[in-house]
Amino acid sequence: MNKLLAALSLTTALTMTTSAAFAEVKIGAIFDLSGGLNIYGIQQDQALDLAVASINEAGGVNGEDIVVVGYDAQSELSKYTQFAQTAVLRDGISAMFAGLTSSSREALRPILREANIPYFYSSLYEGGACDRNTFVTGSSASQQLSILMKWAVENYGPRVYIMAPDYNFGTISGYWIHKYAEELGAEVVGEDYLPLSMTDYAPTIQKIQAAKPDVVVAIPVGSAQTGFLEQFAAAGLKEDIGLISTNYGSGNQQIVVSPQAGEGYMSVMNYFPSASGETNAKFLAAWEEAYGTDTPVVTGSVDVWNAVHLWAAAANQAGTTDTDEVIAALQSGISYEAPNGTVTLEPGSHHLRQNMYIARGNANNGFDIVETFTDTAPTFENEICNLVDNPDVVEHFTPEN
Amino acid sequence: MELDFLATVLLSSLSSASILLIATLGLAVVYGLMGVINLAHGEFIMVGAYSALTATQIGLPFLLAIPFAVVTTMIIGAVVELLIIRKLYGRLFDTMLATWGLGMVFNQVAILLFGTVSPGIGMPQWSFKVGDYSLAVYPILMIFVAAVMLAFIYLLMTHTVYGMKARASIQQPQMAQAIGIDSSRVNTMTFAIGSGLAGLAGAILLPIIPATPSMGLFFAVKGFLTVVVAGPVTLTGSALAALGLGGGASVTASFMTSVVGDVFFFLVTAILLWLYPMGISAKWRRKL
């Protein structure tokens, strides 16, 4: 009986796969739908589904419907490699959309390069990834910090304190803060790199007071950030010291933080829901219809949305989903009318030239956009990485080397 | 080094140690009085935090939300003891595995019920000044809370019938049963109290550490190490271990970097366990 059942299910599975081979193109998706990182992963996945639905509605890719093969990485690195192998070897995907942390990207990158499948990484990160098969639609640390540091020194003053998590996102961001501070004639008066699981911010808050900065760049990750904000505000430091960040809001931290602590916290990002423009209004309407209004859209979702649309546009332009031709199309200076304005894929660095917004946390757990910087280039990546001329480079560049 | 800086370091380190102790006491009680290592302890803290949060959202003042969270977690704890822990008495590793799995279930249920981000309740915006330095009042208040919790558990264990029965059940199990103590009922009560203490921690620390489904992780590692370093004399041992490890790490972080503070915590734990494999209190003559 058991054997019969197994044989039956096998035949059904086979018929299903064969029938699925008609007029469909498969893409892989691996995001953290459970575990600690799911504050980002769930929305990334929702954005992917929404983008695929909108493309299919408009006629699909070269007349074929996109089908998503999705996996839950459970916030574990080993699951990323495992599911990427499965997606490549079994599912026969034409493109991969996956990953949140830099370590997940670095785990996935070799697998998709080996399989020669385009891979889209959609998250803000420290910058510097350079690989012919990898395309980055989030913003890089230098892209954000060049703008934010200038604004902060002009608006708060020249004494800067760095408070960052102790891994490559934090330390590389630290490097850029030092570099831009120097260029702007400002001074880094103190810095503290914290373990990721930190909940005790009292020592940092004392050190900040001892250093007497004009502005603190605070970029702890995820829910740890909110604990720091509450203590910083409750200690009464907000009146005298500005607080800026490149990741505040990326996981909707502004919802968790109480209004009295979050108001006035400055963030720079390539998307805020309050961005102007008709494309954004349409995007938000579609999002709210699908997922409701409970959780504001985060930047990572728009990054995924843009990635899927850029890939589909490239595949349509190439007239095929064949990897080499799609990559050639992606390297043709392709651009897309995105919720965050026009985004253009830089042919050499595979990073996005896109709008940057400086926004201020308001009293209603949201953001008010203070200034918009259109068409900001990923300068560091463009300088260091040219995949058109050197397609064989595989490197994660850090500014020090 | 200026005097005002030293004073603030001392105060905030005491507060760090107290926060660690508050988060650890429930674990210590269950381990000390039942010999059960509850790997879902962090998730009980999370349940407490969400209970308090929900209570404030339906309009209860924060001070009433705390007992609400305690009662909720006590009931859940009692049910868990009856359904799971009871079946696994004396099987230390099986209990660890079962409670670990339970923690995962709690975590996922929290995601399903509350989503991934919930509004926090914020910290009371009170501060005071020591010389040039300004300190938030609420974290400092935790020193007082930890002291009250310690006194409460001490009195519960030494001055109530339940406390005497609980201690008898762990120190002389056969004798306790022979004189008619229903040790399984005592254990249900003990586990419920341990869970309630975790719930209290989650609720009272809510303004400092906002409720997230994975918040249990923040407490799990350091809490367990504190209990293991403390050893068999649950109460005094835990208080001392929390003060030494948590306070020490905080002082180190103030004078050096936060990473060095964490290194201090884990290094001192390793050294202490190397010197006292059964915990620092293994040879003490106190019982609590």
PDB file of N, CA and C in Angstrom, chain B residues 225-226 228-230 240-241 244-245 265-280:
ATOM      1  N   LEU B 225      24.184  31.008  31.529  1.00  0.00           N
ATOM      2  CA  LEU B 225      25.546  31.016  32.072  1.00  0.00           C
ATOM      3  C   LEU B 225      25.524  31.496  33.520  1.00  0.00           C
ATOM      4  N   THR B 226      24.691  32.499  33.794  1.00  0.00           N
ATOM      5  CA  THR B 226      24.615  33.002  35.158  1.00  0.00           C
ATOM      6  C   THR B 226      24.154  31.896  36.110  1.00  0.00           C
ATOM      7  N   VAL B 228      24.334  28.640  35.675  1.00  0.00           N
ATOM      8  CA  VAL B 228      25.325  27.565  35.755  1.00  0.00           C
ATOM      9  C   VAL B 228      26.492  27.987  36.643  1.00  0.00           C
ATOM     10  N   VAL B 229      26.936  29.231  36.483  1.00  0.00           N
ATOM     11  CA  VAL B 229      28.021  29.726  37.340  1.00  0.00           C
ATOM     12  C   VAL B 229      27.557  29.762  38.786  1.00  0.00           C
ATOM     13  N   ALA B 230      26.291  30.113  39.025  1.00  0.00           N
ATOM     14  CA  ALA B 230      25.780  30.225  40.387  1.00  0.00           C
ATOM     15  C   ALA B 230      25.850  28.893  41.117  1.00  0.00           C
ATOM     16  N   LEU B 240      24.908  36.833  43.199  1.00  0.00           N
ATOM     17  CA  LEU B 240      26.342  37.099  43.155  1.00  0.00           C
ATOM     18  C   LEU B 240      26.881  36.975  41.733  1.00  0.00           C
ATOM     19  N   ALA B 241      26.446  35.917  41.025  1.00  0.00           N
ATOM     20  CA  ALA B 241      26.931  35.701  39.663  1.00  0.00           C
ATOM     21  C   ALA B 241      26.481  36.841  38.750  1.00  0.00           C
ATOM     22  N   GLY B 244      28.573  39.910  39.576  1.00  0.00           N
ATOM     23  CA  GLY B 244      29.955  39.797  39.109  1.00  0.00           C
ATOM     24  C   GLY B 244      30.046  39.818  37.604  1.00  0.00           C
ATOM     25  N   LEU B 245      29.229  39.005  36.940  1.00  0.00           N
ATOM     26  CA  LEU B 245      29.334  38.882  35.487  1.00  0.00           C
ATOM     27  C   LEU B 245      28.711  40.084  34.774  1.00  0.00           C
ATOM     28  N   PHE B 265      32.604  38.978  30.054  1.00  0.00           N
ATOM     29  CA  PHE B 265      31.525  38.119  30.550  1.00  0.00           C
ATOM     30  C   PHE B 265      31.834  36.647  30.275  1.00  0.00           C
ATOM     31  N   PHE B 266      32.144  36.353  29.027  1.00  0.00           N
ATOM     32  CA  PHE B 266      32.310  34.950  28.651  1.00  0.00           C
ATOM     33  C   PHE B 266      33.629  34.367  29.181  1.00  0.00           C
ATOM     34  N   LEU B 267      34.659  35.206  29.208  1.00  0.00           N
ATOM     35  CA  LEU B 267      35.948  34.734  29.705  1.00  0.00           C
ATOM     36  C   LEU B 267      35.862  34.411  31.195  1.00  0.00           C
ATOM     37  N   VAL B 268      35.286  35.321  31.975  1.00  0.00           N
ATOM     38  CA  VAL B 268      35.174  35.096  33.417  1.00  0.00           C
ATOM     39  C   VAL B 268      34.294  33.870  33.679  1.00  0.00           C
ATOM     40  N   THR B 269      33.217  33.711  32.871  1.00  0.00           N
ATOM     41  CA  THR B 269      32.372  32.523  33.016  1.00  0.00           C
ATOM     42  C   THR B 269      33.197  31.254  32.809  1.00  0.00           C
ATOM     43  N   ALA B 270      33.999  31.257  31.752  1.00  0.00           N
ATOM     44  CA  ALA B 270      34.807  30.067  31.467  1.00  0.00           C
ATOM     45  C   ALA B 270      35.775  29.780  32.607  1.00  0.00           C
ATOM     46  N   ILE B 271      36.430  30.844  33.094  1.00  0.00           N
ATOM     47  CA  ILE B 271      37.409  30.642  34.172  1.00  0.00           C
ATOM     48  C   ILE B 271      36.721  30.127  35.436  1.00  0.00           C
ATOM     49  N   LEU B 272      35.568  30.727  35.771  1.00  0.00           N
ATOM     50  CA  LEU B 272      34.852  30.303  36.975  1.00  0.00           C
ATOM     51  C   LEU B 272      34.420  28.843  36.870  1.00  0.00           C
ATOM     52  N   LEU B 273      33.955  28.449  35.684  1.00  0.00           N
ATOM     53  CA  LEU B 273      33.495  27.058  35.537  1.00  0.00           C
ATOM     54  C   LEU B 273      34.665  26.080  35.539  1.00  0.00           C
ATOM     55  N   TRP B 274      35.830  26.592  35.142  1.00  0.00           N
ATOM     56  CA  TRP B 274      37.026  25.752  35.186  1.00  0.00           C
ATOM     57  C   TRP B 274      37.450  25.569  36.646  1.00  0.00           C
ATOM     58  N   LEU B 275      37.370  26.654  37.437  1.00  0.00           N
ATOM     59  CA  LEU B 275      37.747  26.575  38.848  1.00  0.00           C
ATOM     60  C   LEU B 275      36.670  25.867  39.680  1.00  0.00           C
ATOM     61  N   TYR B 276      35.401  26.158  39.367  1.00  0.00           N
ATOM     62  CA  TYR B 276      34.275  25.568  40.123  1.00  0.00           C
ATOM     63  C   TYR B 276      33.330  24.870  39.169  1.00  0.00           C
ATOM     64  N   PRO B 277      33.652  23.640  38.767  1.00  0.00           N
ATOM     65  CA  PRO B 277      32.826  22.967  37.751  1.00  0.00           C
ATOM     66  C   PRO B 277      31.362  22.849  38.174  1.00  0.00           C
ATOM     67  N   MET B 278      31.080  22.799  39.468  1.00  0.00           N
ATOM     68  CA  MET B 278      29.689  22.653  39.914  1.00  0.00           C
ATOM     69  C   MET B 278      29.058  24.005  40.248  1.00  0.00           C
ATOM     70  N   GLY B 279      29.732  25.092  39.906  1.00  0.00           N
ATOM     71  CA  GLY B 279      29.219  26.418  40.226  1.00  0.00           C
ATOM     72  C   GLY B 279      29.896  26.973  41.462  1.00  0.00           C
ATOM     73  N   ILE B 280      29.879  28.309  41.601  1.00  0.00           N
ATOM     74  CA  ILE B 280      30.627  28.939  42.692  1.00  0.00           C
ATOM     75  C   ILE B 280      30.076  28.561  44.067  1.00  0.00           C
TER      76      ILE B 280
END
